[in-house]
Amino acid sequence: MRMLPLSSAAVAAVATALAVLPSAAVASGAPGASSFTITDPRIKESSGLAASRIHPGVYWTHNDSDDGPYVYAVDSATGKTVARVTLTDIGKPRDVEAISLGPDGQLYLGDIGDNLNGTWDHVWIYRFEEPKELADVTVKATQFTVRYADGPRNAEALMVHPVTGRVYIASKDESKGGLYEGPAELSTGSSNVFRRVADVPWVTDGAFSPDGTRLTLRGYFMARAYPWKDGRPEGEGERVDAPWQGQAESVTYTPDGRTLMFGSEGVNSRVVAVPVPSAPSAPSSPSSSAAPAAPGAPAAAEPQGSFGKGAAVLAVAFALVFAAKRLLRRRGPAD
């Protein structure tokens, strides 16, 4: 993704806005959390995150565009890439925006971006088995064609439900995005039609909790967690204390469900760990103590790096960027 050129006045105002943010708003995360920096210079536009379930502490990520059919495994203990997977049997990726791990042990890569918000009448999902060994490897991927029931649109969030295995895509719209539900099983024989099932905010990524009971969606200036029931998000969601990141692009849960990992684009981009607060009304019991914590109402004291501390200032920066017509500029359609 690329930032639009802004007027000198807008740049100065945004810089001022960032300068007056509390230092906590750019901190690396809550004390003791496993935040880390992606150090691989090849990863310049990390646009998705998925926590490995078979390699503890490893996160799968990928570039947005201007890369090849590559997925990277990054060790959160060092920030170094420990494997690069090259996908074969697929076309040339156009705009890869999201990655999610399904209950079948397969990684789902969403080539779902649309720079001009309706240029392409179809997008793709690539699926491949999570490698058992961490090493540079070439794997055969399955390619699925995706169409939306209500026409083409831009999207950056793809989530696979950890229980049902159903794939969901959240469109990215400045006024009102949509959550789209895929078929019960993806097919290679024909287009997979995704149907709108709910309205969502302007989001850049999303993730289901490991037990499938919550859906967390993030955008540039917000993150919210929704109870998940009967295949739909419920209510308006609860605010999550996401960090301020200049290019807020990705989110995933740790495998135990107790931490949300927020990522961004850029060289040496930071992945920030934010503990998941416990639901305020959940009764304590021996059985619930072992279950993953679920996002609840905002904590009384905001953790380091919270969005809330800089909300008013960021709103000013947000307005200035929109005065420049769009916050971000995408590449045009591929030849």
Short mmCIF file of C-alpha atoms in Angstrom, two decimals:
data_model
loop_
_atom_site.label_atom_id
_atom_site.label_comp_id
_atom_site.label_asym_id
_atom_site.label_seq_id
_atom_site.Cartn_x
_atom_site.Cartn_y
_atom_site.Cartn_z
CA MET A 1 0.00 0.00 0.00
CA ARG A 2 1.13 3.56 -0.67
CA MET A 3 0.36 6.82 1.05
CA LEU A 4 -1.10 9.62 -1.05
CA PRO A 5 1.06 12.69 -1.50
CA LEU A 6 -0.30 15.28 0.89
CA SER A 7 -0.04 19.01 0.90
CA SER A 8 2.74 20.45 3.03
CA ALA A 9 0.15 21.86 5.42
CA ALA A 10 -1.52 18.48 5.82
CA VAL A 11 1.82 16.76 6.38
CA ALA A 12 2.77 19.32 9.02
CA ALA A 13 -0.57 18.96 10.77
CA VAL A 14 -0.35 15.18 10.80
CA ALA A 15 3.20 15.36 12.12
CA THR A 16 2.04 17.69 14.87
CA ALA A 17 -0.81 15.35 15.71
CA LEU A 18 1.55 12.42 16.04
CA ALA A 19 4.02 14.42 18.07
CA VAL A 20 1.49 15.25 20.76
CA LEU A 21 0.35 11.66 21.18
CA PRO A 22 1.28 10.24 24.59
CA SER A 23 4.43 8.19 24.45
CA ALA A 24 2.36 5.16 25.39
CA ALA A 25 0.55 5.38 22.08
CA VAL A 26 3.64 4.31 20.20
CA ALA A 27 4.98 1.90 22.78
CA SER A 28 5.77 -1.64 21.74
CA GLY A 29 2.97 -3.22 23.73
CA ALA A 30 1.93 -4.21 27.22
CA PRO A 31 4.70 -5.25 29.62
CA GLY A 32 5.61 -8.92 29.22
CA ALA A 33 3.78 -9.31 25.89
CA SER A 34 5.58 -10.96 23.00
CA SER A 35 5.79 -7.97 20.66
CA PHE A 36 8.47 -8.23 17.99
CA THR A 37 9.94 -6.52 14.93
CA ILE A 38 10.00 -8.15 11.49
CA THR A 39 13.62 -7.76 10.42
CA ASP A 40 13.59 -9.39 6.97
CA PRO A 41 14.18 -6.58 4.42
CA ARG A 42 12.15 -8.55 1.85
CA ILE A 43 9.02 -8.04 3.96
CA LYS A 44 8.19 -4.43 3.16
CA GLU A 45 4.40 -4.57 3.10
CA SER A 46 3.31 -7.12 5.70
CA SER A 47 -0.45 -7.16 5.16
CA GLY A 48 -1.60 -10.25 7.03
CA LEU A 49 -0.73 -12.36 10.05
CA ALA A 50 -1.60 -15.91 11.07
CA ALA A 51 -0.25 -17.62 14.17
CA SER A 52 1.11 -21.09 13.55
CA ARG A 53 -0.42 -23.89 15.59
CA ILE A 54 2.40 -26.38 15.02
CA HIS A 55 5.37 -24.04 15.35
CA PRO A 56 5.12 -22.15 18.66
CA GLY A 57 5.92 -18.45 18.39
CA VAL A 58 5.94 -18.45 14.58
CA TYR A 59 3.73 -16.12 12.52
CA TRP A 60 2.96 -16.40 8.82
CA THR A 61 2.91 -13.18 6.82
CA HIS A 62 3.16 -11.95 3.23
CA ASN A 63 3.70 -8.80 1.24
CA ASP A 64 0.85 -6.79 -0.20
CA SER A 65 2.00 -6.36 -3.80
CA ASP A 66 5.17 -6.10 -5.89
CA ASP A 67 6.29 -9.47 -4.59
CA GLY A 68 5.94 -13.00 -5.89
CA PRO A 69 3.85 -15.96 -4.71
CA TYR A 70 5.61 -15.99 -1.34
CA VAL A 71 4.60 -16.52 2.27
CA TYR A 72 7.06 -15.98 5.11
CA ALA A 73 7.36 -17.64 8.52
CA VAL A 74 8.71 -15.20 11.12
CA ASP A 75 10.00 -16.29 14.53
CA SER A 76 8.65 -13.86 17.12
CA ALA A 77 11.59 -14.62 19.44
CA THR A 78 14.08 -13.10 17.00
CA GLY A 79 11.99 -11.31 14.35
CA LYS A 80 13.85 -13.29 11.70
CA THR A 81 12.38 -15.21 8.80
CA VAL A 82 12.78 -18.95 9.36
CA ALA A 83 11.08 -20.12 6.15
CA ARG A 84 9.85 -18.79 2.83
CA VAL A 85 7.15 -20.75 1.05
CA THR A 86 6.87 -20.37 -2.72
CA LEU A 87 3.44 -21.24 -4.12
CA THR A 88 3.04 -22.98 -7.47
CA ASP A 89 0.04 -23.94 -9.64
CA ILE A 90 -1.51 -20.49 -9.21
CA GLY A 91 -1.61 -17.42 -11.42
CA LYS A 92 0.36 -14.26 -10.77
CA PRO A 93 -0.86 -12.73 -7.48
CA ARG A 94 -2.37 -9.27 -7.91
CA ASP A 95 -3.05 -7.85 -4.47
CA VAL A 96 -2.58 -10.28 -1.58
CA GLU A 97 -4.13 -8.82 1.55
CA ALA A 98 -4.81 -11.49 4.18
CA ILE A 99 -3.88 -14.89 5.54
CA SER A 100 -5.74 -17.21 7.88
CA LEU A 101 -5.23 -20.72 9.25
CA GLY A 102 -8.16 -23.11 9.03
CA PRO A 103 -9.11 -26.05 11.29
CA ASP A 104 -7.90 -28.37 8.52
CA GLY A 105 -4.30 -27.23 9.08
CA GLN A 106 -4.33 -25.36 5.77
CA LEU A 107 -3.30 -21.76 5.26
CA TYR A 108 -5.69 -19.61 3.25
CA LEU A 109 -4.13 -16.68 1.39
CA GLY A 110 -6.50 -13.96 0.21
CA ASP A 111 -5.61 -12.31 -3.10
CA ILE A 112 -8.66 -10.12 -2.55
CA GLY A 113 -7.52 -6.51 -2.87
CA ASP A 114 -8.98 -4.34 -5.61
CA ASN A 115 -7.12 -1.10 -6.04
CA LEU A 116 -9.92 0.66 -7.87
CA ASN A 117 -12.75 -0.83 -5.80
CA GLY A 118 -14.57 -2.77 -8.49
CA THR A 119 -12.09 -3.20 -11.33
CA TRP A 120 -11.90 -6.99 -11.12
CA ASP A 121 -15.01 -9.14 -11.40
CA HIS A 122 -13.28 -11.91 -9.49
CA VAL A 123 -10.51 -12.40 -6.93
CA TRP A 124 -8.71 -15.47 -5.63
CA ILE A 125 -8.01 -17.51 -2.54
CA TYR A 126 -4.97 -19.79 -2.43
CA ARG A 127 -4.90 -22.73 -0.02
CA PHE A 128 -1.95 -24.87 1.00
CA GLU A 129 -0.99 -27.07 3.93
CA GLU A 130 1.03 -25.43 6.66
CA PRO A 131 4.55 -26.87 6.31
CA LYS A 132 5.55 -29.30 9.04
CA GLU A 133 9.18 -28.26 8.78
CA LEU A 134 10.45 -24.69 8.77
CA ALA A 135 12.66 -24.31 5.71
CA ASP A 136 12.50 -22.61 2.33
CA VAL A 137 10.19 -24.81 0.29
CA THR A 138 8.03 -24.81 -2.82
CA VAL A 139 4.50 -26.14 -2.42
CA LYS A 140 1.56 -26.76 -4.71
CA ALA A 141 -1.40 -24.56 -3.78
CA THR A 142 -5.06 -24.86 -4.68
CA GLN A 143 -6.56 -21.77 -6.30
CA PHE A 144 -10.21 -20.78 -5.79
CA THR A 145 -12.03 -18.11 -7.77
CA VAL A 146 -14.23 -15.78 -5.69
CA ARG A 147 -17.08 -13.54 -6.79
CA TYR A 148 -19.41 -11.42 -4.65
CA ALA A 149 -23.16 -11.81 -5.01
CA ASP A 150 -23.61 -8.02 -5.10
CA GLY A 151 -20.74 -7.17 -7.41
CA PRO A 152 -16.98 -6.48 -7.25
CA ARG A 153 -15.45 -4.67 -4.30
CA ASN A 154 -12.21 -4.03 -2.47
CA ALA A 155 -11.33 -6.18 0.54
CA GLU A 156 -8.39 -6.69 2.87
CA ALA A 157 -9.71 -9.08 5.52
CA LEU A 158 -10.13 -12.84 5.17
CA MET A 159 -11.00 -15.05 8.13
CA VAL A 160 -11.47 -18.82 8.35
CA HIS A 161 -13.71 -19.95 11.21
CA PRO A 162 -11.66 -22.27 13.45
CA VAL A 163 -14.58 -24.68 14.03
CA THR A 164 -16.67 -24.74 10.86
CA GLY A 165 -13.86 -24.00 8.40
CA ARG A 166 -16.10 -21.55 6.52
CA VAL A 167 -14.30 -18.62 4.89
CA TYR A 168 -15.40 -15.02 5.41
CA ILE A 169 -14.24 -11.83 3.70
CA ALA A 170 -14.77 -8.29 5.00
CA SER A 171 -14.90 -5.61 2.34
CA LYS A 172 -13.10 -2.30 2.82
CA ASP A 173 -15.41 0.66 2.29
CA GLU A 174 -15.10 4.20 3.58
CA SER A 175 -18.82 4.42 4.39
CA LYS A 176 -20.11 0.91 5.06
CA GLY A 177 -18.23 -2.32 4.55
CA GLY A 178 -19.76 -5.77 4.47
CA LEU A 179 -19.00 -9.19 5.90
CA TYR A 180 -19.30 -11.84 3.20
CA GLU A 181 -19.83 -15.53 3.82
CA GLY A 182 -18.41 -18.13 1.46
CA PRO A 183 -19.95 -21.50 0.65
CA ALA A 184 -19.68 -24.33 3.17
CA GLU A 185 -16.89 -25.80 1.03
CA LEU A 186 -14.79 -24.00 -1.54
CA SER A 187 -14.82 -25.45 -5.04
CA THR A 188 -12.26 -25.40 -7.82
CA GLY A 189 -14.84 -26.35 -10.45
CA SER A 190 -16.67 -23.02 -10.52
CA SER A 191 -16.69 -19.57 -8.95
CA ASN A 192 -17.32 -19.43 -5.23
CA VAL A 193 -20.03 -16.86 -4.54
CA PHE A 194 -19.66 -14.90 -1.29
CA ARG A 195 -22.86 -13.37 0.08
CA ARG A 196 -23.18 -10.37 2.37
CA VAL A 197 -24.37 -11.36 5.84
CA ALA A 198 -23.61 -8.27 7.96
CA ASP A 199 -22.46 -4.67 7.87
CA VAL A 200 -19.02 -3.93 9.29
CA PRO A 201 -16.84 -0.82 9.76
CA TRP A 202 -13.98 0.11 7.45
CA VAL A 203 -11.59 -2.74 8.21
CA THR A 204 -8.13 -3.79 7.07
CA ASP A 205 -8.04 -7.23 8.71
CA GLY A 206 -9.85 -9.56 11.05
CA ALA A 207 -9.41 -12.75 13.06
CA PHE A 208 -11.54 -15.28 14.89
CA SER A 209 -10.65 -16.27 18.43
CA PRO A 210 -9.31 -19.84 18.55
CA ASP A 211 -12.56 -21.15 20.04
CA GLY A 212 -14.61 -19.40 17.36
CA THR A 213 -16.75 -17.38 19.77
CA ARG A 214 -15.38 -13.91 18.89
CA LEU A 215 -14.52 -12.02 15.73
CA THR A 216 -12.06 -9.15 16.02
CA LEU A 217 -11.93 -6.59 13.22
CA ARG A 218 -9.36 -3.83 12.95
CA GLY A 219 -9.07 -0.70 10.84
CA TYR A 220 -6.69 2.23 10.69
CA PHE A 221 -8.19 3.92 13.75
CA MET A 222 -10.21 1.25 15.54
CA ALA A 223 -10.47 -2.39 16.56
CA ARG A 224 -13.63 -4.08 17.81
CA ALA A 225 -14.47 -7.57 19.05
CA TYR A 226 -17.89 -9.05 18.28
CA PRO A 227 -19.58 -12.07 19.86
CA TRP A 228 -20.05 -14.70 17.13
CA LYS A 229 -23.34 -16.58 17.12
CA ASP A 230 -25.13 -18.60 14.45
CA GLY A 231 -22.63 -17.55 11.81
CA ARG A 232 -23.01 -13.83 12.41
CA PRO A 233 -21.37 -11.09 14.51
CA GLU A 234 -23.67 -9.72 17.22
CA GLY A 235 -24.25 -6.12 18.22
CA GLU A 236 -21.93 -3.19 17.80
CA GLY A 237 -18.90 -4.96 19.23
CA GLU A 238 -16.62 -3.91 22.06
CA ARG A 239 -13.62 -1.66 21.67
CA VAL A 240 -10.23 -3.33 21.71
CA ASP A 241 -7.23 -1.28 22.86
CA ALA A 242 -5.31 -1.61 19.62
CA PRO A 243 -2.01 0.25 19.21
CA TRP A 244 -1.60 3.26 16.95
CA GLN A 245 0.23 2.09 13.82
CA GLY A 246 0.75 4.27 10.77
CA GLN A 247 -0.21 1.48 8.36
CA ALA A 248 -2.50 -0.69 10.51
CA GLU A 249 -2.83 -3.76 8.34
CA SER A 250 -3.16 -7.03 10.24
CA VAL A 251 -4.36 -8.84 13.34
CA THR A 252 -4.36 -12.40 14.64
CA TYR A 253 -4.90 -14.22 17.92
CA THR A 254 -2.19 -16.22 19.60
CA PRO A 255 -3.08 -19.95 19.67
CA ASP A 256 -4.13 -19.77 23.34
CA GLY A 257 -6.52 -16.91 22.60
CA ARG A 258 -5.08 -14.70 25.32
CA THR A 259 -3.29 -12.16 23.14
CA LEU A 260 -4.05 -10.21 19.98
CA MET A 261 -1.12 -9.47 17.67
CA PHE A 262 -1.40 -6.26 15.62
CA GLY A 263 0.84 -5.76 12.59
CA SER A 264 1.62 -2.99 10.14
CA GLU A 265 3.38 -2.36 6.85
CA GLY A 266 6.86 -0.99 6.29
CA VAL A 267 10.45 -2.15 6.59
CA ASN A 268 11.22 -3.33 10.14
CA SER A 269 7.54 -3.19 10.97
CA ARG A 270 6.47 -3.80 14.55
CA VAL A 271 4.01 -6.51 15.61
CA VAL A 272 2.41 -5.40 18.88
CA ALA A 273 1.01 -7.82 21.44
CA VAL A 274 -2.14 -6.70 23.28
CA PRO A 275 -3.55 -8.94 26.05
CA VAL A 276 -7.17 -9.91 25.56
CA PRO A 277 -9.30 -8.69 28.48
CA SER A 278 -11.60 -11.16 30.16
CA ALA A 279 -15.33 -10.75 29.65
CA PRO A 280 -16.58 -8.76 32.67
CA SER A 281 -19.65 -10.89 33.32
CA ALA A 282 -18.07 -14.31 32.86
CA PRO A 283 -18.35 -16.39 36.07
CA SER A 284 -15.18 -18.01 37.31
CA SER A 285 -15.10 -21.79 37.36
CA PRO A 286 -12.48 -24.54 37.05
CA SER A 287 -13.57 -25.27 33.49
CA SER A 288 -13.50 -21.66 32.34
CA SER A 289 -10.04 -21.02 33.73
CA ALA A 290 -8.50 -23.23 31.07
CA ALA A 291 -10.47 -21.74 28.20
CA PRO A 292 -9.07 -18.93 26.03
CA ALA A 293 -10.00 -15.52 27.28
CA ALA A 294 -12.54 -13.63 25.17
CA PRO A 295 -12.54 -9.92 24.47
CA GLY A 296 -14.93 -8.00 26.71
CA ALA A 297 -15.63 -4.44 27.69
CA PRO A 298 -12.65 -2.07 27.77
CA ALA A 299 -10.48 -2.41 30.84
CA ALA A 300 -10.64 0.31 33.47
CA ALA A 301 -7.01 1.23 32.79
CA GLU A 302 -5.94 1.29 29.17
CA PRO A 303 -2.81 -0.72 28.37
CA GLN A 304 0.31 0.76 26.84
CA GLY A 305 -0.12 1.53 23.18
CA SER A 306 -3.91 1.91 23.32
CA PHE A 307 -5.83 3.72 20.63
CA GLY A 308 -7.98 5.52 23.16
CA LYS A 309 -5.19 7.78 24.42
CA GLY A 310 -4.72 9.39 21.05
CA ALA A 311 -8.23 9.15 19.60
CA ALA A 312 -9.03 12.85 19.53
CA VAL A 313 -5.69 13.79 17.98
CA LEU A 314 -5.84 11.00 15.44
CA ALA A 315 -9.31 12.09 14.40
CA VAL A 316 -7.76 15.38 13.27
CA ALA A 317 -5.10 13.55 11.26
CA PHE A 318 -7.78 11.31 9.80
CA ALA A 319 -9.78 14.30 8.58
CA LEU A 320 -6.69 15.89 7.04
CA VAL A 321 -5.84 12.77 5.12
CA PHE A 322 -9.35 12.53 3.76
CA ALA A 323 -9.09 16.13 2.66
CA ALA A 324 -6.44 14.81 0.26
CA LYS A 325 -9.21 12.68 -1.35
CA ARG A 326 -8.12 9.26 -0.06
CA LEU A 327 -6.02 7.93 2.78
CA LEU A 328 -4.24 5.42 0.58
CA ARG A 329 -3.52 4.92 -3.08
CA ARG A 330 -3.52 1.41 -4.55
CA ARG A 331 -1.88 0.24 -7.68
CA GLY A 332 -4.02 -0.02 -10.75
CA PRO A 333 -5.11 -3.35 -12.31
CA ALA A 334 -2.44 -5.72 -13.56
CA ASP A 335 -2.01 -6.32 -17.27
#
